[in-house]
């Protein structure tokens, strides 16, 4: 296939003709035994049949089917539109652009059609042909060169790697607290997912404050024991256990000693990773987590999302820690779906491993592209309805892999990654049944009774009153407050 592709040495874009017999056109010209090219390639001229056909095809709004508007299309309004696009956008419209083969002189019946493949191809072929067959490294492989000026400047000296603009920006400049911005592609400024992939600014120090809380409650110590499979903490795949903070943390208060968390080792056999979820098991732990989130400044995130999308209120109905040290593969999935675009999984990091690659994969809206992103301190990723994502393959430490020598690494030196996620939504009559179904799908789900009544008995951000109440969990809308449904 490579031998039939057209390209420019300074561009990542390769064009492969798929028209019948087009790839039978051989090289002619230069010093090829006096043979000269009799055709060349060019972009379709305005008004030609090929220009009309591919102007219509390339500008379709839908990737899976064509609009039936050929007769009424304003031809010439976006002629050869691909020449204005970034190579990544052109690649995503494969099969919807074209060039013409144009005769350079009269071609008689029986004449072979010949095309000038360019200087680079010709020199490579001459070098290959001049070698003894036994001295050749393999088959000849070289793309066909395009004529000078054929590729526009915007196709040259650019990358074909997908990158998210906000991630590049946020690594150098923090996002303002409460500001929610869509993740957009660096090459064209278009959203990765118009409805479900956002970054939200947290208050400065939010990640560290919530990490400090998590260490005080013994959650981080629990992760170190779970992820290194210490005695009494080696859960089987899909197994879970309940743990008391008293055995995990020093100087716990009387109230802390009563709190319990559960840990769930999730599909580790099926998905080949050691992800463990840790979440509140009893009501005191649930309220304590929400209060700590509020104290850390997480209110700004739900307020930012609520204001961005015009919600009346938001309730955080589920939360959990997620910790991992190795992942061979995981499942591309969506935690939130079919909730009338009113629910979000909001995730931010507590502990990451320096010098490693991206940790989270996010799928684009057209489902053609998966992009890896780094977790960033004091920045949350908000994934809404059908926001597909997965844990990216990584290998910090694998206690089950005897082929790797980890040396003297042990205990607190084990590299682990821990992030925290909260499901938050405007819960009303349009989605309460679906949200309860989503929550019940979390195994276990100890707080399913929270969905008994609408309006929700617990509201964590309210537009009408301006109230943000994560730091005071249990807030209920006053009876005089208008029904938000």
Tab-separated table of C-alpha atoms in Angstrom:
chain	number	residue	atom	x	y	z
A	1	UNK	CA	0.000	0.000	0.000
A	2	UNK	CA	2.851	2.366	0.871
A	3	UNK	CA	4.182	2.165	-2.718
A	4	UNK	CA	0.886	3.525	-4.065
A	5	UNK	CA	0.585	6.441	-1.641
A	6	UNK	CA	1.284	10.067	-2.601
A	7	UNK	CA	2.976	12.348	-0.086
A	8	UNK	CA	5.359	15.219	0.554
A	9	UNK	CA	8.560	14.727	2.610
A	10	UNK	CA	7.518	17.495	5.026
A	11	UNK	CA	3.963	16.261	5.635
A	12	UNK	CA	2.476	13.421	7.711
A	13	UNK	CA	-0.408	13.035	5.222
A	14	UNK	CA	-0.454	10.182	2.696
A	15	UNK	CA	-3.036	10.061	-0.100
A	16	UNK	CA	-3.831	6.600	-1.479
A	17	UNK	CA	-5.906	6.490	-4.693
A	18	UNK	CA	-8.728	3.957	-4.642
A	19	UNK	CA	-10.094	4.503	-8.170
A	20	UNK	CA	-10.031	1.452	-10.494
A	21	UNK	CA	-6.681	0.986	-12.321
A	22	UNK	CA	-5.179	4.184	-10.851
A	23	UNK	CA	-2.474	2.194	-9.067
A	24	UNK	CA	-1.360	0.573	-12.333
A	25	UNK	CA	0.127	3.888	-13.510
A	26	UNK	CA	3.898	3.472	-13.563
A	27	UNK	CA	6.730	5.944	-13.196
A	28	UNK	CA	7.954	7.747	-16.280
A	29	UNK	CA	10.434	10.518	-16.822
A	30	UNK	CA	13.800	11.526	-15.395
A	31	UNK	CA	16.238	8.942	-16.801
A	32	UNK	CA	13.828	6.075	-17.317
A	33	UNK	CA	15.045	4.890	-20.755
A	34	UNK	CA	13.687	7.974	-22.446
A	35	UNK	CA	10.123	7.385	-21.237
A	36	UNK	CA	8.338	10.595	-20.364
A	37	UNK	CA	5.225	11.134	-18.256
A	38	UNK	CA	2.024	11.753	-20.159
A	39	UNK	CA	-0.226	12.520	-17.145
A	40	UNK	CA	0.042	14.514	-13.947
A	41	UNK	CA	-2.132	14.909	-10.878
A	42	UNK	CA	-4.009	18.098	-9.985
A	43	UNK	CA	-6.849	19.125	-7.724
A	44	UNK	CA	-10.330	19.244	-9.322
A	45	UNK	CA	-11.176	22.461	-11.154
A	46	UNK	CA	-14.176	24.520	-10.098
A	47	UNK	CA	-17.291	23.383	-11.919
A	48	UNK	CA	-15.964	19.987	-12.955
A	49	UNK	CA	-17.960	16.864	-12.158
A	50	UNK	CA	-15.297	15.586	-9.745
A	51	UNK	CA	-15.174	18.973	-7.994
A	52	UNK	CA	-18.932	18.916	-7.462
A	53	UNK	CA	-19.061	15.307	-6.299
A	54	UNK	CA	-16.287	15.599	-3.742
A	55	UNK	CA	-17.245	19.069	-2.544
A	56	UNK	CA	-20.609	17.565	-1.646
A	57	UNK	CA	-19.118	14.409	-0.119
A	58	UNK	CA	-16.359	16.106	1.896
A	59	UNK	CA	-18.681	18.615	3.515
A	60	UNK	CA	-21.202	16.105	4.827
A	61	UNK	CA	-22.076	16.723	8.467
A	62	UNK	CA	-22.572	13.031	9.188
A	63	UNK	CA	-19.764	10.516	9.097
A	64	UNK	CA	-21.950	7.444	8.656
A	65	UNK	CA	-24.258	8.518	5.838
A	66	UNK	CA	-24.752	11.160	3.155
A	67	UNK	CA	-27.362	13.880	3.172
A	68	UNK	CA	-29.642	13.730	0.159
A	69	UNK	CA	-28.983	17.314	-0.910
A	70	UNK	CA	-26.783	16.949	-3.973
A	71	UNK	CA	-29.140	18.783	-6.354
A	72	UNK	CA	-29.476	21.794	-4.037
A	73	UNK	CA	-25.870	22.066	-2.908
A	74	UNK	CA	-24.298	25.526	-3.507
A	75	UNK	CA	-21.375	24.177	-5.525
A	76	UNK	CA	-18.235	26.292	-5.532
A	77	UNK	CA	-18.920	27.721	-2.075
A	78	UNK	CA	-16.390	25.365	-0.462
A	79	UNK	CA	-14.302	24.139	-3.352
A	80	UNK	CA	-11.567	21.593	-2.489
A	81	UNK	CA	-12.274	22.280	1.185
A	82	UNK	CA	-9.669	19.758	2.322
A	83	UNK	CA	-6.891	22.127	1.245
A	84	UNK	CA	-7.855	24.463	4.102
A	85	UNK	CA	-7.993	21.724	6.760
A	86	UNK	CA	-5.367	20.272	9.045
A	87	UNK	CA	-4.060	16.851	7.911
A	88	UNK	CA	-5.746	15.184	10.897
A	89	UNK	CA	-9.132	16.493	9.727
A	90	UNK	CA	-8.396	15.343	6.180
A	91	UNK	CA	-7.541	11.845	7.426
A	92	UNK	CA	-10.857	11.689	9.256
A	93	UNK	CA	-12.638	12.225	5.915
A	94	UNK	CA	-10.908	9.400	4.111
A	95	UNK	CA	-12.689	8.543	0.867
A	96	UNK	CA	-14.310	11.979	0.582
A	97	UNK	CA	-11.652	13.868	-1.363
A	98	UNK	CA	-10.080	13.380	-4.786
A	99	UNK	CA	-7.514	14.533	-7.294
A	100	UNK	CA	-7.612	14.213	-11.072
A	101	UNK	CA	-5.191	12.579	-13.505
A	102	UNK	CA	-4.797	15.042	-16.387
A	103	UNK	CA	-3.195	14.271	-19.785
A	104	UNK	CA	-0.088	16.334	-20.599
A	105	UNK	CA	-0.378	15.557	-24.318
A	106	UNK	CA	-2.412	13.437	-26.696
A	107	UNK	CA	-2.425	9.804	-25.641
A	108	UNK	CA	-2.922	7.256	-28.394
A	109	UNK	CA	-4.633	3.918	-28.057
A	110	UNK	CA	-2.160	1.403	-26.703
A	111	UNK	CA	0.112	4.001	-25.052
A	112	UNK	CA	1.099	3.244	-21.470
A	113	UNK	CA	-0.027	5.834	-18.929
A	114	UNK	CA	3.036	7.198	-17.128
A	115	UNK	CA	3.376	9.577	-14.170
A	116	UNK	CA	6.440	11.330	-12.775
A	117	UNK	CA	6.885	9.850	-9.262
A	118	UNK	CA	9.317	12.594	-8.257
A	119	UNK	CA	13.037	12.921	-7.590
A	120	UNK	CA	13.035	11.218	-4.171
A	121	UNK	CA	11.259	8.140	-5.486
A	122	UNK	CA	13.473	8.005	-8.597
A	123	UNK	CA	16.712	8.254	-6.595
A	124	UNK	CA	15.536	5.612	-4.113
A	125	UNK	CA	14.615	3.249	-6.937
A	126	UNK	CA	17.949	3.791	-8.705
A	127	UNK	CA	19.818	3.028	-5.456
A	128	UNK	CA	17.712	-0.106	-4.851
A	129	UNK	CA	18.009	-1.324	-8.433
A	130	UNK	CA	21.785	-0.864	-8.370
A	131	UNK	CA	22.237	-3.295	-5.492
A	132	UNK	CA	22.797	-6.993	-5.933
A	133	UNK	CA	19.536	-8.817	-5.061
A	134	UNK	CA	21.235	-10.505	-2.090
A	135	UNK	CA	22.380	-7.115	-0.783
A	136	UNK	CA	18.878	-5.675	-0.668
A	137	UNK	CA	17.282	-5.488	2.780
A	138	UNK	CA	13.845	-6.421	1.478
A	139	UNK	CA	11.237	-5.289	-0.984
A	140	UNK	CA	11.311	-1.771	-2.397
A	141	UNK	CA	9.157	0.582	-0.338
A	142	UNK	CA	8.777	4.266	-1.191
A	143	UNK	CA	5.818	6.621	-1.538
A	144	UNK	CA	5.142	8.603	-4.706
A	145	UNK	CA	6.115	12.274	-4.548
A	146	UNK	CA	3.573	14.999	-5.294
A	147	UNK	CA	4.403	17.889	-7.656
A	148	UNK	CA	5.806	21.118	-6.249
A	149	UNK	CA	3.061	23.242	-4.730
A	150	UNK	CA	0.518	20.412	-4.709
A	151	UNK	CA	0.352	20.208	-0.915
A	152	UNK	CA	-0.794	23.486	0.724
A	153	UNK	CA	1.406	25.088	3.373
A	154	UNK	CA	-0.954	24.064	6.189
A	155	UNK	CA	-0.221	20.405	5.420
A	156	UNK	CA	3.530	20.898	5.871
A	157	UNK	CA	5.642	20.871	9.045
A	158	UNK	CA	2.726	19.837	11.249
A	159	UNK	CA	2.113	16.856	13.518
A	160	UNK	CA	-0.408	14.096	12.973
A	161	UNK	CA	-0.589	13.445	16.727
A	162	UNK	CA	-3.860	14.242	18.461
A	163	UNK	CA	-3.325	16.706	21.305
A	164	UNK	CA	-5.735	18.489	23.619
A	165	UNK	CA	-5.188	22.233	23.701
A	166	UNK	CA	-6.310	22.726	27.303
A	167	UNK	CA	-3.876	20.115	28.608
A	168	UNK	CA	-0.992	21.924	26.953
A	169	UNK	CA	-2.201	25.200	28.456
A	170	UNK	CA	-2.977	23.866	31.932
A	171	UNK	CA	0.449	22.321	32.362
A	172	UNK	CA	1.822	25.868	32.254
A	173	UNK	CA	-1.071	27.951	33.561
A	174	UNK	CA	-3.678	26.906	36.117
A	175	UNK	CA	-7.396	27.030	35.373
A	176	UNK	CA	-9.393	29.542	37.405
A	177	UNK	CA	-11.420	27.897	40.209
A	178	UNK	CA	-14.954	27.047	39.097
A	179	UNK	CA	-14.249	27.640	35.402
A	180	UNK	CA	-15.442	24.741	33.230
A	181	UNK	CA	-13.991	24.568	29.717
A	182	UNK	CA	-14.535	21.950	27.007
A	183	UNK	CA	-11.522	19.875	26.055
A	184	UNK	CA	-10.680	20.844	22.473
A	185	UNK	CA	-8.285	19.540	19.846
A	186	UNK	CA	-5.095	21.552	19.503
A	187	UNK	CA	-5.054	21.215	15.699
A	188	UNK	CA	-8.482	22.739	14.984
A	189	UNK	CA	-10.007	24.053	18.226
A	190	UNK	CA	-13.044	21.768	17.962
A	191	UNK	CA	-14.355	19.973	21.079
A	192	UNK	CA	-13.262	16.421	21.832
A	193	UNK	CA	-16.825	15.799	22.995
A	194	UNK	CA	-19.278	18.659	22.652
A	195	UNK	CA	-21.368	17.534	25.635
A	196	UNK	CA	-19.237	15.373	27.874
A	197	UNK	CA	-15.495	16.165	28.068
A	198	UNK	CA	-14.617	19.176	30.232
A	199	UNK	CA	-11.871	20.409	32.519
A	200	UNK	CA	-12.907	22.240	35.698
A	201	UNK	CA	-10.675	24.422	37.836
A	202	UNK	CA	-10.454	23.621	41.561
A	203	UNK	CA	-9.302	25.980	44.277
A	204	UNK	CA	-5.549	26.124	44.652
A	205	UNK	CA	-4.450	23.396	47.041
A	206	UNK	CA	-7.685	21.369	46.735
A	207	UNK	CA	-5.884	18.186	45.691
A	208	UNK	CA	-3.376	18.459	48.550
A	209	UNK	CA	-6.033	19.285	51.169
A	210	UNK	CA	-8.150	16.292	50.233
A	211	UNK	CA	-5.042	14.094	50.098
A	212	UNK	CA	-4.187	15.200	53.651
A	213	UNK	CA	-7.699	14.263	54.770
A	214	UNK	CA	-7.419	10.886	53.037
A	215	UNK	CA	-4.117	10.174	54.782
A	216	UNK	CA	-5.584	11.137	58.156
A	217	UNK	CA	-8.484	8.717	57.673
A	218	UNK	CA	-6.154	5.884	56.677
A	219	UNK	CA	-7.415	5.616	53.099
A	220	UNK	CA	-3.935	6.003	51.578
A	221	UNK	CA	-2.519	3.440	54.010
A	222	UNK	CA	-5.361	1.109	52.991
A	223	UNK	CA	-4.341	1.518	49.356
A	224	UNK	CA	-0.709	0.723	50.106
A	225	UNK	CA	-1.783	-2.523	51.738
A	226	UNK	CA	-4.316	-3.418	49.036
A	227	UNK	CA	-2.100	-2.663	46.048
A	228	UNK	CA	0.888	-4.530	47.488
A	229	UNK	CA	-1.403	-7.421	48.506
A	230	UNK	CA	-0.287	-7.517	52.123
A	231	UNK	CA	-1.632	-10.239	54.372
A	232	UNK	CA	-5.307	-9.686	55.057
A	233	UNK	CA	-5.597	-7.191	52.172
A	234	UNK	CA	-5.326	-9.432	49.094
A	235	UNK	CA	-8.797	-9.254	47.563
A	236	UNK	CA	-9.824	-11.631	44.791
A	237	UNK	CA	-11.115	-10.287	41.492
A	238	UNK	CA	-14.504	-8.624	42.153
A	239	UNK	CA	-14.099	-9.228	45.874
A	240	UNK	CA	-14.628	-6.537	48.487
A	241	UNK	CA	-13.988	-5.987	52.164
A	242	UNK	CA	-15.002	-3.478	54.838
A	243	UNK	CA	-12.326	-1.704	56.855
A	244	UNK	CA	-12.415	0.441	59.981
A	245	UNK	CA	-10.322	3.597	60.122
A	246	UNK	CA	-9.079	2.713	63.605
A	247	UNK	CA	-6.769	-0.009	62.254
A	248	UNK	CA	-5.474	2.163	59.407
A	249	UNK	CA	-4.698	5.558	60.948
A	250	UNK	CA	-3.111	6.892	64.102
A	251	UNK	CA	-4.724	9.404	66.455
A	252	UNK	CA	-8.245	8.746	65.224
A	253	UNK	CA	-11.048	10.432	67.134
A	254	UNK	CA	-13.918	8.579	68.726
A	255	UNK	CA	-16.105	9.462	65.739
A	256	UNK	CA	-13.455	8.321	63.291
A	257	UNK	CA	-13.222	4.931	64.966
A	258	UNK	CA	-16.849	4.297	64.049
A	259	UNK	CA	-16.380	5.075	60.340
A	260	UNK	CA	-16.082	2.259	57.828
A	261	UNK	CA	-14.912	2.181	54.215
A	262	UNK	CA	-15.290	-0.630	51.741
A	263	UNK	CA	-12.728	-1.659	49.126
A	264	UNK	CA	-13.666	-3.382	45.886
A	265	UNK	CA	-11.131	-5.008	43.541
A	266	UNK	CA	-12.792	-4.474	40.189
A	267	UNK	CA	-12.663	-7.065	37.346
A	268	UNK	CA	-8.926	-7.598	37.822
A	269	UNK	CA	-8.926	-11.010	36.107
A	270	UNK	CA	-11.055	-9.911	33.178
A	271	UNK	CA	-9.350	-6.580	32.545
A	272	UNK	CA	-5.792	-7.388	33.708
A	273	UNK	CA	-5.307	-4.536	36.132
A	274	UNK	CA	-5.348	-4.073	39.910
A	275	UNK	CA	-7.770	-1.158	40.191
A	276	UNK	CA	-9.346	-0.955	43.647
A	277	UNK	CA	-12.272	1.283	44.523
A	278	UNK	CA	-12.570	2.592	48.070
A	279	UNK	CA	-15.749	4.343	49.226
A	280	UNK	CA	-17.867	5.082	52.279
A	281	UNK	CA	-19.634	2.088	53.765
A	282	UNK	CA	-21.673	3.798	56.468
A	283	UNK	CA	-23.492	7.122	56.789
A	284	UNK	CA	-20.871	8.726	59.034
A	285	UNK	CA	-18.135	8.015	56.471
A	286	UNK	CA	-20.320	9.285	53.621
A	287	UNK	CA	-20.993	12.599	55.341
A	288	UNK	CA	-17.399	12.917	56.427
A	289	UNK	CA	-16.160	12.559	52.837
A	290	UNK	CA	-18.599	15.170	51.525
A	291	UNK	CA	-17.597	17.570	54.296
A	292	UNK	CA	-13.911	17.064	53.523
A	293	UNK	CA	-14.588	17.673	49.829
A	294	UNK	CA	-16.382	20.887	50.688
A	295	UNK	CA	-13.561	21.979	52.987
A	296	UNK	CA	-11.077	21.243	50.185
A	297	UNK	CA	-13.016	23.484	47.783
A	298	UNK	CA	-14.803	20.931	45.603
A	299	UNK	CA	-17.923	23.134	45.771
A	300	UNK	CA	-16.348	25.301	43.096
A	301	UNK	CA	-16.366	22.384	40.651
A	302	UNK	CA	-20.053	21.532	40.956
A	303	UNK	CA	-20.954	25.224	40.978
A	304	UNK	CA	-18.906	25.711	37.785
A	305	UNK	CA	-20.586	22.795	36.032
A	306	UNK	CA	-24.034	23.833	37.256
A	307	UNK	CA	-23.645	27.396	36.036
A	308	UNK	CA	-22.060	26.347	32.734
A	309	UNK	CA	-25.028	24.151	31.833
A	310	UNK	CA	-27.805	26.172	33.463
A	311	UNK	CA	-28.845	23.609	36.059
A	312	UNK	CA	-31.168	24.527	38.924
A	313	UNK	CA	-29.191	22.518	41.453
A	314	UNK	CA	-26.738	19.665	41.815
A	315	UNK	CA	-26.494	16.690	44.144
A	316	UNK	CA	-23.401	14.540	44.561
A	317	UNK	CA	-24.875	11.073	44.931
A	318	UNK	CA	-21.833	8.792	44.797
A	319	UNK	CA	-18.089	9.058	45.289
A	320	UNK	CA	-15.100	6.775	45.434
A	321	UNK	CA	-11.343	6.657	45.407
A	322	UNK	CA	-9.640	4.771	42.571
A	323	UNK	CA	-6.144	3.383	43.049
A	324	UNK	CA	-3.882	1.347	40.764
A	325	UNK	CA	-0.245	0.316	40.275
A	326	UNK	CA	-0.477	-1.640	37.028
A	327	UNK	CA	-2.840	-2.009	34.085
A	328	UNK	CA	-2.321	-4.192	31.024
A	329	UNK	CA	-5.748	-3.386	29.645
A	330	UNK	CA	-9.055	-1.988	30.813
A	331	UNK	CA	-12.521	-1.402	29.416
A	332	UNK	CA	-13.587	1.671	27.469
A	333	UNK	CA	-16.789	2.625	29.268
A	334	UNK	CA	-19.137	5.399	30.320
A	335	UNK	CA	-20.107	5.728	33.995
A	336	UNK	CA	-22.900	8.219	33.279
A	337	UNK	CA	-25.430	7.817	30.478
A	338	UNK	CA	-28.980	8.676	29.418
A	339	UNK	CA	-29.596	11.182	32.236
A	340	UNK	CA	-30.814	14.010	29.985
A	341	UNK	CA	-27.311	15.540	29.960
A	342	UNK	CA	-27.586	16.427	33.644
A	343	UNK	CA	-24.985	14.142	35.261
A	344	UNK	CA	-21.203	14.203	35.525
A	345	UNK	CA	-18.389	12.038	36.791
A	346	UNK	CA	-15.905	14.604	38.161
A	347	UNK	CA	-12.420	13.178	38.746
A	348	UNK	CA	-9.260	14.781	40.169
A	349	UNK	CA	-5.872	13.389	41.268
A	350	UNK	CA	-4.477	12.879	44.748
A	351	UNK	CA	-1.298	10.882	44.052
A	352	UNK	CA	0.371	10.464	40.654
A	353	UNK	CA	3.700	8.974	39.629
A	354	UNK	CA	6.147	11.528	38.275
A	355	UNK	CA	7.826	10.976	34.934
A	356	UNK	CA	5.189	8.593	33.598
A	357	UNK	CA	2.910	8.882	30.584
A	358	UNK	CA	-0.765	9.877	30.420
A	359	UNK	CA	-3.027	8.066	32.896
A	360	UNK	CA	-6.521	8.464	31.428
A	361	UNK	CA	-7.836	7.698	27.928
A	362	UNK	CA	-10.777	9.752	26.637
A	363	UNK	CA	-12.675	8.797	23.496
A	364	UNK	CA	-13.672	11.460	20.980
A	365	UNK	CA	-17.315	12.139	20.217
A	366	UNK	CA	-17.154	10.388	16.828
A	367	UNK	CA	-15.541	7.376	18.563
A	368	UNK	CA	-12.704	7.331	16.016
A	369	UNK	CA	-9.982	8.623	18.328
A	370	UNK	CA	-8.738	7.861	21.833
A	371	UNK	CA	-6.487	10.468	23.457
A	372	UNK	CA	-4.420	10.016	26.614
A	373	UNK	CA	-4.331	12.816	29.195
A	374	UNK	CA	-2.327	13.470	32.345
A	375	UNK	CA	-4.064	14.102	35.628
A	376	UNK	CA	-3.202	17.613	36.801
A	377	UNK	CA	-3.229	18.867	40.377
A	378	UNK	CA	-6.200	21.130	41.199
A	379	UNK	CA	-7.879	20.321	37.879
A	380	UNK	CA	-10.844	17.966	37.574
A	381	UNK	CA	-11.977	16.171	34.444
A	382	UNK	CA	-15.755	16.164	34.082
A	383	UNK	CA	-17.201	13.376	31.946
A	384	UNK	CA	-20.906	13.598	31.221
A	385	UNK	CA	-23.506	11.407	29.520
A	386	UNK	CA	-21.757	8.838	27.318
A	387	UNK	CA	-18.327	10.225	28.144
A	388	UNK	CA	-16.321	7.126	27.232
A	389	UNK	CA	-12.961	6.692	28.961
A	390	UNK	CA	-10.642	4.074	30.409
A	391	UNK	CA	-7.567	3.600	32.573
A	392	UNK	CA	-4.540	3.844	30.316
A	393	UNK	CA	-2.074	0.906	30.352
A	394	UNK	CA	0.637	1.474	32.936
A	395	UNK	CA	3.055	-0.509	35.053
A	396	UNK	CA	4.375	1.118	38.226
A	397	UNK	CA	4.418	-2.060	40.292
A	398	UNK	CA	2.933	-5.523	39.816
A	399	UNK	CA	3.235	-7.882	42.797
A	400	UNK	CA	2.079	-10.792	40.631
A	401	UNK	CA	4.843	-10.403	38.029
A	402	UNK	CA	7.835	-12.459	39.173
A	403	UNK	CA	9.779	-11.632	36.000
A	404	UNK	CA	10.392	-8.057	37.185
A	405	UNK	CA	12.993	-7.311	39.848
A	406	UNK	CA	11.729	-4.433	41.970
A	407	UNK	CA	14.831	-4.565	44.163
A	408	UNK	CA	14.315	-3.357	47.702
A	409	UNK	CA	11.188	-1.372	46.873
A	410	UNK	CA	8.597	-1.890	49.588
A	411	UNK	CA	6.019	-0.271	51.816
A	412	UNK	CA	5.644	3.473	51.382
A	413	UNK	CA	8.142	3.443	48.496
A	414	UNK	CA	5.748	1.560	46.227
A	415	UNK	CA	4.602	3.939	43.435
A	416	UNK	CA	0.813	4.152	43.427
A	417	UNK	CA	-1.745	6.336	41.711
A	418	UNK	CA	-4.879	7.439	43.559
A	419	UNK	CA	-7.597	9.683	42.155
A	420	UNK	CA	-11.019	10.628	43.481
A	421	UNK	CA	-14.270	10.768	41.550
A	422	UNK	CA	-17.735	12.086	42.409
A	423	UNK	CA	-20.974	11.519	40.505
A	424	UNK	CA	-22.920	14.791	40.599
A	425	UNK	CA	-26.177	15.652	38.855
A	426	UNK	CA	-29.313	17.689	38.710
A	427	UNK	CA	-31.636	14.896	39.762
A	428	UNK	CA	-35.280	15.398	38.818
A	429	UNK	CA	-38.238	13.477	37.434
A	430	UNK	CA	-36.624	13.210	33.995
A	431	UNK	CA	-33.676	11.119	35.191
A	432	UNK	CA	-34.079	9.945	38.791
A	433	UNK	CA	-34.932	6.370	37.730
A	434	UNK	CA	-31.904	6.144	35.443
A	435	UNK	CA	-29.554	7.657	38.031
A	436	UNK	CA	-30.743	5.204	40.664
A	437	UNK	CA	-30.146	2.414	38.145
A	438	UNK	CA	-26.613	3.716	37.512
A	439	UNK	CA	-25.891	3.926	41.235
A	440	UNK	CA	-27.306	0.469	41.928
A	441	UNK	CA	-24.915	-0.810	39.270
A	442	UNK	CA	-22.036	0.117	41.562
A	443	UNK	CA	-21.306	-2.944	43.666
A	444	UNK	CA	-21.894	-2.528	46.537
A	445	UNK	CA	-24.268	0.447	46.704
A	446	UNK	CA	-25.061	1.177	50.370
A	447	UNK	CA	-26.959	4.450	49.899
A	448	UNK	CA	-29.657	3.576	47.351
A	449	UNK	CA	-32.402	4.967	49.589
A	450	UNK	CA	-31.277	8.530	48.786
A	451	UNK	CA	-33.364	8.395	45.583
A	452	UNK	CA	-36.728	7.894	47.278
A	453	UNK	CA	-37.974	11.444	46.880
A	454	UNK	CA	-37.772	14.216	44.273
A	455	UNK	CA	-36.751	16.972	44.960
A	456	UNK	CA	-33.712	15.256	46.460
A	457	UNK	CA	-33.452	15.524	50.212
A	458	UNK	CA	-29.806	16.527	49.884
A	459	UNK	CA	-28.758	19.399	47.587
A	460	UNK	CA	-25.093	20.374	47.370
A	461	UNK	CA	-25.381	23.398	45.087
A	462	UNK	CA	-28.500	25.465	44.501
A	463	UNK	CA	-28.782	28.203	41.891
A	464	UNK	CA	-31.714	30.071	43.448
A	465	UNK	CA	-30.132	30.491	46.879
A	466	UNK	CA	-26.485	30.429	45.780
A	467	UNK	CA	-25.941	27.778	48.456
A	468	UNK	CA	-23.001	25.352	48.259
A	469	UNK	CA	-23.291	22.827	51.031
A	470	UNK	CA	-20.809	19.981	50.611
A	471	UNK	CA	-19.122	21.158	53.791
A	472	UNK	CA	-22.513	20.741	55.531
A	473	UNK	CA	-23.928	17.495	54.094
A	474	UNK	CA	-27.585	16.883	54.802
A	475	UNK	CA	-28.875	20.239	53.529
A	476	UNK	CA	-32.473	20.004	52.323
A	477	UNK	CA	-34.303	22.526	50.167
A	478	UNK	CA	-36.559	24.716	52.315
A	479	UNK	CA	-40.263	24.059	51.868
A	480	UNK	CA	-40.725	27.577	50.515
A	481	UNK	CA	-38.193	26.898	47.768
A	482	UNK	CA	-39.772	26.395	44.337
A	483	UNK	CA	-39.749	22.838	43.076
A	484	UNK	CA	-36.763	22.627	40.700
A	485	UNK	CA	-38.313	19.917	38.531
